[in-house]
Each structure stands twice: as structure tokens, then as C-alpha cells.
XYZ file of C-alpha atoms in Angstrom:
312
model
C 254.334 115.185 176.433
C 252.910 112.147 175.265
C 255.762 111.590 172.829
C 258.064 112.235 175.829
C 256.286 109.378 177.888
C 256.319 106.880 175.635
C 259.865 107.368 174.766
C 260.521 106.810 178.186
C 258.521 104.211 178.755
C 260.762 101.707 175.898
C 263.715 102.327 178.290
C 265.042 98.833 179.901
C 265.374 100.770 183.807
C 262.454 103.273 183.280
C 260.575 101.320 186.157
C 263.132 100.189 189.229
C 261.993 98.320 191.682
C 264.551 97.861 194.157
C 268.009 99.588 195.818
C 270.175 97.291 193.292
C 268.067 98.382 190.112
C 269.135 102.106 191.914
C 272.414 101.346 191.778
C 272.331 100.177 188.314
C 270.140 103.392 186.949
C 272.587 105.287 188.803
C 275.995 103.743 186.417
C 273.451 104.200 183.980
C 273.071 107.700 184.234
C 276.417 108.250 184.776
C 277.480 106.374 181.597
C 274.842 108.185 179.130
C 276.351 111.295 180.646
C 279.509 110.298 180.023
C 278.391 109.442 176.316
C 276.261 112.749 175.847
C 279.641 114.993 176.688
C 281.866 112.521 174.845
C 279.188 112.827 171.553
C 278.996 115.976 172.297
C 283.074 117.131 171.624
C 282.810 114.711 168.919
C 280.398 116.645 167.166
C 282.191 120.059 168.210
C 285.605 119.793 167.102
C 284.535 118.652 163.387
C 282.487 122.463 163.821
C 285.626 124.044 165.083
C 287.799 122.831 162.238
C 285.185 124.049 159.714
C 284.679 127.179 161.137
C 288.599 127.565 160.433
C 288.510 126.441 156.760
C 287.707 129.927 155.326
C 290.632 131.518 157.073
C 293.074 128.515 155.846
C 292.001 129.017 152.718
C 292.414 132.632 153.075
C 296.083 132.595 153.695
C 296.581 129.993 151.156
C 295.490 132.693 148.651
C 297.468 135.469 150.490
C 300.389 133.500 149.910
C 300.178 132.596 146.431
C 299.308 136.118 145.641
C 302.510 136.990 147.316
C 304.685 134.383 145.308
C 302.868 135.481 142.040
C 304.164 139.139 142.575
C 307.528 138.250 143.840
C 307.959 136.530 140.371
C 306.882 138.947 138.464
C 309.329 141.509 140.470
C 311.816 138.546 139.984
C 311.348 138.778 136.494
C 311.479 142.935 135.724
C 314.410 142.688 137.608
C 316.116 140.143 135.101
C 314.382 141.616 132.498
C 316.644 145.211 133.577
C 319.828 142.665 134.503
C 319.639 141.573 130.413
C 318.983 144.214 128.284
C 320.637 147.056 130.428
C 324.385 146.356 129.518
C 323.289 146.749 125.739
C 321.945 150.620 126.993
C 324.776 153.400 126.285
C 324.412 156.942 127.865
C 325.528 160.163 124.961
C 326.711 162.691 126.101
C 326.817 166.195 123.036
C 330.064 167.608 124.039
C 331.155 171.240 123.113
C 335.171 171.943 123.154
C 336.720 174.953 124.107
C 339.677 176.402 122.075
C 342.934 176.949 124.229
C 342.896 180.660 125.035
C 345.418 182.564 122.955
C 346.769 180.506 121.038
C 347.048 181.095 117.396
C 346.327 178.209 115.962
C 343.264 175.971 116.257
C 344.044 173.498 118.539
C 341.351 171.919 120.683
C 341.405 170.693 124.256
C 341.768 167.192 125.619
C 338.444 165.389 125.048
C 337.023 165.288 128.501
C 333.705 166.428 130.124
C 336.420 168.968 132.379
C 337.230 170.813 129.582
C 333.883 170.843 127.800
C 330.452 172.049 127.877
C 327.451 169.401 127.926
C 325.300 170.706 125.448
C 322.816 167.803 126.074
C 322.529 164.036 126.927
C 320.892 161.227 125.529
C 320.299 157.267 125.377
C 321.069 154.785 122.793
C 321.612 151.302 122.180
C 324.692 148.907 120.937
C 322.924 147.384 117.245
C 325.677 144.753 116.338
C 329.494 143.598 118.084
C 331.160 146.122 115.785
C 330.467 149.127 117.506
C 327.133 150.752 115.693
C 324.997 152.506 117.998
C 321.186 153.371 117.569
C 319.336 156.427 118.774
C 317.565 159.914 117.524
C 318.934 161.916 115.134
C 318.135 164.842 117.085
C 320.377 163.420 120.154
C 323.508 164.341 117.868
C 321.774 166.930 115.654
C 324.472 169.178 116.911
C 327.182 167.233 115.969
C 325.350 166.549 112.414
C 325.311 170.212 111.385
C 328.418 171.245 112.731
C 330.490 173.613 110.812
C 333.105 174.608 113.985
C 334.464 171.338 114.736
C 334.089 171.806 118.573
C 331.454 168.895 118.977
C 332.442 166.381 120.054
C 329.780 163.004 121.483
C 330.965 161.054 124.527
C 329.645 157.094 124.797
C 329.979 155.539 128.006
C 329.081 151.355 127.469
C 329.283 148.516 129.195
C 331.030 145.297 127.825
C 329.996 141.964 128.074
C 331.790 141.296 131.258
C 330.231 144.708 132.645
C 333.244 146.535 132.575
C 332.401 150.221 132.330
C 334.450 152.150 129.410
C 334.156 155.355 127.370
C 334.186 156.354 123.474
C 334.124 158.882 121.413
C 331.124 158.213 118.878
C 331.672 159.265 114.827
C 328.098 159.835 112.828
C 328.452 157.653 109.805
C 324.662 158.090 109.111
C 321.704 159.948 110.074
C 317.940 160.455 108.686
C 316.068 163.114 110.034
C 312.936 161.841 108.512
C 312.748 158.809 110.922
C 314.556 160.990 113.611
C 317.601 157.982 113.556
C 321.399 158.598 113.858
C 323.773 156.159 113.591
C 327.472 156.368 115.724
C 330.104 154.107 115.046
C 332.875 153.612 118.315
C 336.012 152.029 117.867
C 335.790 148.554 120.541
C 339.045 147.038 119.810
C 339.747 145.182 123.042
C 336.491 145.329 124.502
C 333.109 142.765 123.494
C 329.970 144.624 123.312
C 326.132 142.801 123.824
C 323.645 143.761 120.936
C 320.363 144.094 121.491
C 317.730 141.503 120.701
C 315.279 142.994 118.103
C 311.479 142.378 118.250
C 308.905 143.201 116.012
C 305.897 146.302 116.151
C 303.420 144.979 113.928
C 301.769 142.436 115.879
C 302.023 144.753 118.900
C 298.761 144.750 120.946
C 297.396 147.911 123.138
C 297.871 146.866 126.718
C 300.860 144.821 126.132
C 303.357 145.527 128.867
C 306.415 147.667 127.924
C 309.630 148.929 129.555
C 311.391 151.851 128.415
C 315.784 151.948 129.985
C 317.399 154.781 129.599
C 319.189 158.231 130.960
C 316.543 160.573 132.039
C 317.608 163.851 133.082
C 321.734 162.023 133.117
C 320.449 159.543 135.520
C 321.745 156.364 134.049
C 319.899 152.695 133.874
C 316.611 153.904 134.392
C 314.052 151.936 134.147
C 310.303 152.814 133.641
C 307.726 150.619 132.999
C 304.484 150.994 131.513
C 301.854 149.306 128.531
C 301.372 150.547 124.506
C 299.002 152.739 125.223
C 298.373 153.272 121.461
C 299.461 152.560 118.093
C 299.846 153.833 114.484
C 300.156 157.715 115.715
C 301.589 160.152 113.783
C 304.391 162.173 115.385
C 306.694 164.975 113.883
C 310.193 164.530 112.782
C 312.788 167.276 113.291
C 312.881 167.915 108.968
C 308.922 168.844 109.466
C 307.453 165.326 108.206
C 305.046 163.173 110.169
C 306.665 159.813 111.682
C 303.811 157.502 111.000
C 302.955 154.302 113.009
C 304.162 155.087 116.343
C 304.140 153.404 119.926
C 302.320 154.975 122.093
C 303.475 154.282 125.701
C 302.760 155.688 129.227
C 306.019 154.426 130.461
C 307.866 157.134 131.328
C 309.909 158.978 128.933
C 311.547 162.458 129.484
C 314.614 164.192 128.289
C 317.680 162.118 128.197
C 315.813 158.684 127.389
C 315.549 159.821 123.658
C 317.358 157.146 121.668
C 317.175 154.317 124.092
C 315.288 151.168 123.856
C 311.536 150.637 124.345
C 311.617 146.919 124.850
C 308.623 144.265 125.798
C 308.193 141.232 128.281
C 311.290 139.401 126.526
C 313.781 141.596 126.346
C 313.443 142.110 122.686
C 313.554 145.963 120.945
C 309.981 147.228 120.039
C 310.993 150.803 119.588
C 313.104 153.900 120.315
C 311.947 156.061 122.801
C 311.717 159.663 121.040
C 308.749 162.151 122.127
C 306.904 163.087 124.760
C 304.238 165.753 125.368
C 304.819 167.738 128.693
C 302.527 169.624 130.555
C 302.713 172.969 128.703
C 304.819 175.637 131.646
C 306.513 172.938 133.342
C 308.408 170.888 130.966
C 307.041 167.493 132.998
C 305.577 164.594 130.971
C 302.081 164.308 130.519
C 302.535 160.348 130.718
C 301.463 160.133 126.581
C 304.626 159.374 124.820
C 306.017 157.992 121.711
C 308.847 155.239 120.265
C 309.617 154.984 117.048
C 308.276 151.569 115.542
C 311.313 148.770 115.858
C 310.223 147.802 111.955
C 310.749 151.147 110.838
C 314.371 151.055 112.116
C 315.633 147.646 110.816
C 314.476 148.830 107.613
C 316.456 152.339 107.838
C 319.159 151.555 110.208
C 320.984 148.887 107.810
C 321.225 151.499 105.069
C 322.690 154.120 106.994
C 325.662 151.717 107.831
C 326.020 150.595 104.876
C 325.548 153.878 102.863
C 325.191 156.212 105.209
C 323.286 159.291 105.504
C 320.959 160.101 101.996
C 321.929 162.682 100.267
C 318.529 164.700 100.221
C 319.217 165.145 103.992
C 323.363 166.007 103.937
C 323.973 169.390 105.212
């Protein structure tokens, strides 16, 4: 109280002594009223405005998050746009014979008057019509002794016109599970592939596997290597060594298509898969075939095509 007293007591109108000083305490008053509520919502709105940063701030961050994933959708997508027109879709056709008739002609090559005996993925390697993708894909066509098989490419050319071939083997190597088709493109321009590199692959490295599952075509799956430097079989019995291991999705029908990483560029050819055992569904742990491995073997078969330890 003391404190109180005194600080009253250093005010010029603590003591009036007449109506007039009233008059004058009274304006008085009124004005350090007026000054206390003015201070007052001086003091408050600086309060109010802080009291809002954390929320500002808060959708500043919601909205850069946003932006950050609508590039990186941005950039799948033109990642897909790029590299999908180099993707071709196989189709193993069997012919029929034309019912009594004596002599051995075939049918018309068309999927009406065939039977699919399987479908597969592969990708265009250079403008001259060589096409990449597992041996055991066209195994059928390899060993056949009947002449009936037949293998149906549909492409894309460069302009994204939509056309079909019919693909020749001019190499295979079961060893590496690669086959080699040659189509004839005479009018039409194809788009390569760009080819990467495996051995400075990293585990958790984003990866994106395009493809035919099942016949759907230009599918795209994406995943990470989940592994490398596995050992997976080949269809002659021998162990394919360094291979990608991916859990982007691979089932049947993406064998022989591209495994590809955040450029575009080839890393592999999608091959294996182990499925649940009963249901024939992938376990999510599958396998490419190291891009390395098939610069060094693909070249070879073009040129020379298939060795002759592994001619039937």
C-alpha cells in the first residue's frame, strides 16, 4: 500500500482543490482511459498476429509438401510418356492347319485364326528393328520343329502410331535367358531405348518396371532394388548371377520388358518372380537381369547369332 501511495502522491492532480481542478481531473481521467484501451489493442493485436504464425507457417509447409509430390507425380508420369513407346507387347502364336487339305498350308497370320500360347514384353534395342527380351518368352518358337509358331509384335513408332510385326529369332542364349527378334520397319521409325548401367546400382534406388502383365499393355509398376548380385536360374539349368532384385511388380507377361531407373535409362530385364506357392500371385521379391550382362550378350547374338552349344 505504501508503494501505491506514494505513486500517487507524484501525480500533478492527485490533490484538487477546487470545481475547475474537477473538471480538469475529470478530462484527465477520461484521456488516460482513453490511452489505457488504446495501449491496450496496441499490445493485443501484435498477440493476435503471433498467435496465428504457427498456423501460417503450417500451411506454408502443407503446400510445399503438396507441390513436392505433384512433381514427383509430374515426373513418373513423363518418365512412363518417354520410355513407354520403346515397350513392345509379344504375343507366341500357334497356327492352325486348314482342315482337309492335303498339303501343308497354314492360315493367315492373325490372332483369329491362332492360339495364344503365351504373351510377353520386350523392348526396341536399335532403329533397325532388334528387339530385346527372355529367351523363354519365344522358347516355343526356338525349339520348334512344326512350323506353326508364329510371334506377333505390336510397337509403337516414333510418332506413336500403333503397328504390328511378325518377329524372326536371329539369336537366343538360354544361359542369360535373352532372345533376340528382328521385325522388318520399312516405313515406320522406331525409338530405342536409352541404356544405363547395373554396377553402380545402389539398394534403395528407385526403379520402374513397364510392361504387359497378364496382356494388359503399358503397365507401369514402380518400386526400389531391393537387392543385388542374386543368383537366379536360367531355363538350360545354370545360375544367372548378379541380379536386380526389385519389389516393383513383376508377373507373367512383363518378362522381357524393361526395368528402368529415375532417368529413363535400361537397368535390367524384368525375368523372375517368386509367387506365393498355390496361387500363382507374386510374393513382391523379383528379379531383372543385370543391363551389363545384356550389352555384353545382346551385340553378339545380332551379329552372330545364337552359339552353337545352345542350337537345337
Amino acid at each position: 500500500m505504501k508503494v501505491l501511495q506514494t505513486s500517487l502522491q507524484t501525480l500533478p492532480f492527485s490533490t484538487p482543490s477546487s470545481s475547475s481542478s474537477n473538471d480538469v481531473n475529470k478530462g484527465f481521467v477520461s484521456t488516460r482511459r482513453r490511452a489505457i484501451v488504446f495501449g491496450s489493442s496496441v499490445l493485443i493485436s501484435p498477440l493476435l498476429n503471433f498467435c496465428k504464425l504457427p498456423s501460417f507457417y503450417s500451411a506454408i509447409a502443407q503446400q510445399q509438401q503438396q507441390d513436392e509430390l505433384q512433381l514427383e507425380e509430374d515426373r513418373v508420369v513423363n518418365l512412363f510418356q518417354k520410355t513407354s513407346p520403346s515397350v513392345v507387347f509379344i504375343k507366341d502364336l500357334e497356327l492352325a492347319k486348314i482342315p482337309k487339305s492335303s498339303s501343308n498350308e497354314l492360315m493367315p497370320f492373325d490372332d483369329e485364326n491362332a492360339k495364344v500360347e503365351g504373351t510377353g514384353s520386350g523392348f526396341v534395342w536399335d532403329k533397325f528393328g532388334h528387339i530385346v527380351t527372355n529367351y523363354h518368352v519365344v522358347a516355343k518358337l526356338a525349339t520348334d520343329q512344326s512350323g506353326l509358331h508364329r510371334c506377333k509384335v505390336s510397337l509403337l513408332d516414333a510418332r506413336g502410331n500403333s503397328f504390328y510385326k511378325e518377329g524372326k529369332i536371329i539369336g537366343y542364349d538360354p544361359a542369360y535367358d535373352l532372345a533376340v527378334l528382328k521385325v522388318d520397319v520399312e516405313g515406320y521409325e522406331l525409338k530405342p531405348v536409352v541404356l544405363g548401367t547395373s554396377n553402380s546400382l545402389r539398394v534403395g534406388q528407385s526403379c520402374f518396371a513397364i510392361g504387359n502383365p497378364y496382356g494388359l499393355e503399358d503397365t507401369l509398376t514402380t518400386g526400389v532394388v531391393s537387392g543385388l548380385g542374386r543368383e537366379i536360374p536360367s531355363p538350360n539349368g545354370r545360375a544367372i548371377r548378379g541380379a536386380i532384385q526389385t519389389d516393383a511388380a513383376i508377373n507373367a507377361g512383363n518378362s522381357g520388358g524393361p526395368l528402368i531407373d529415375s532417368y529413363g535409362h535400361v537397368i535390367g530385364v524384368n525375368t523372375a518372380t517368386f509367387t506365393r506357392k498355390g496361387t500363382g500371385l507374386s510374393s513382391g521379391v523379383n528379379f531383372a537381369i543385370p543391363i551389363d550382362t545384356v550389352v555384353r550378350t545382346v551385340p553378339s547374338l545380332i551379329v552372330y547369332g545364337t552359339p552353337y552349344s545352345d542350337r537345337f
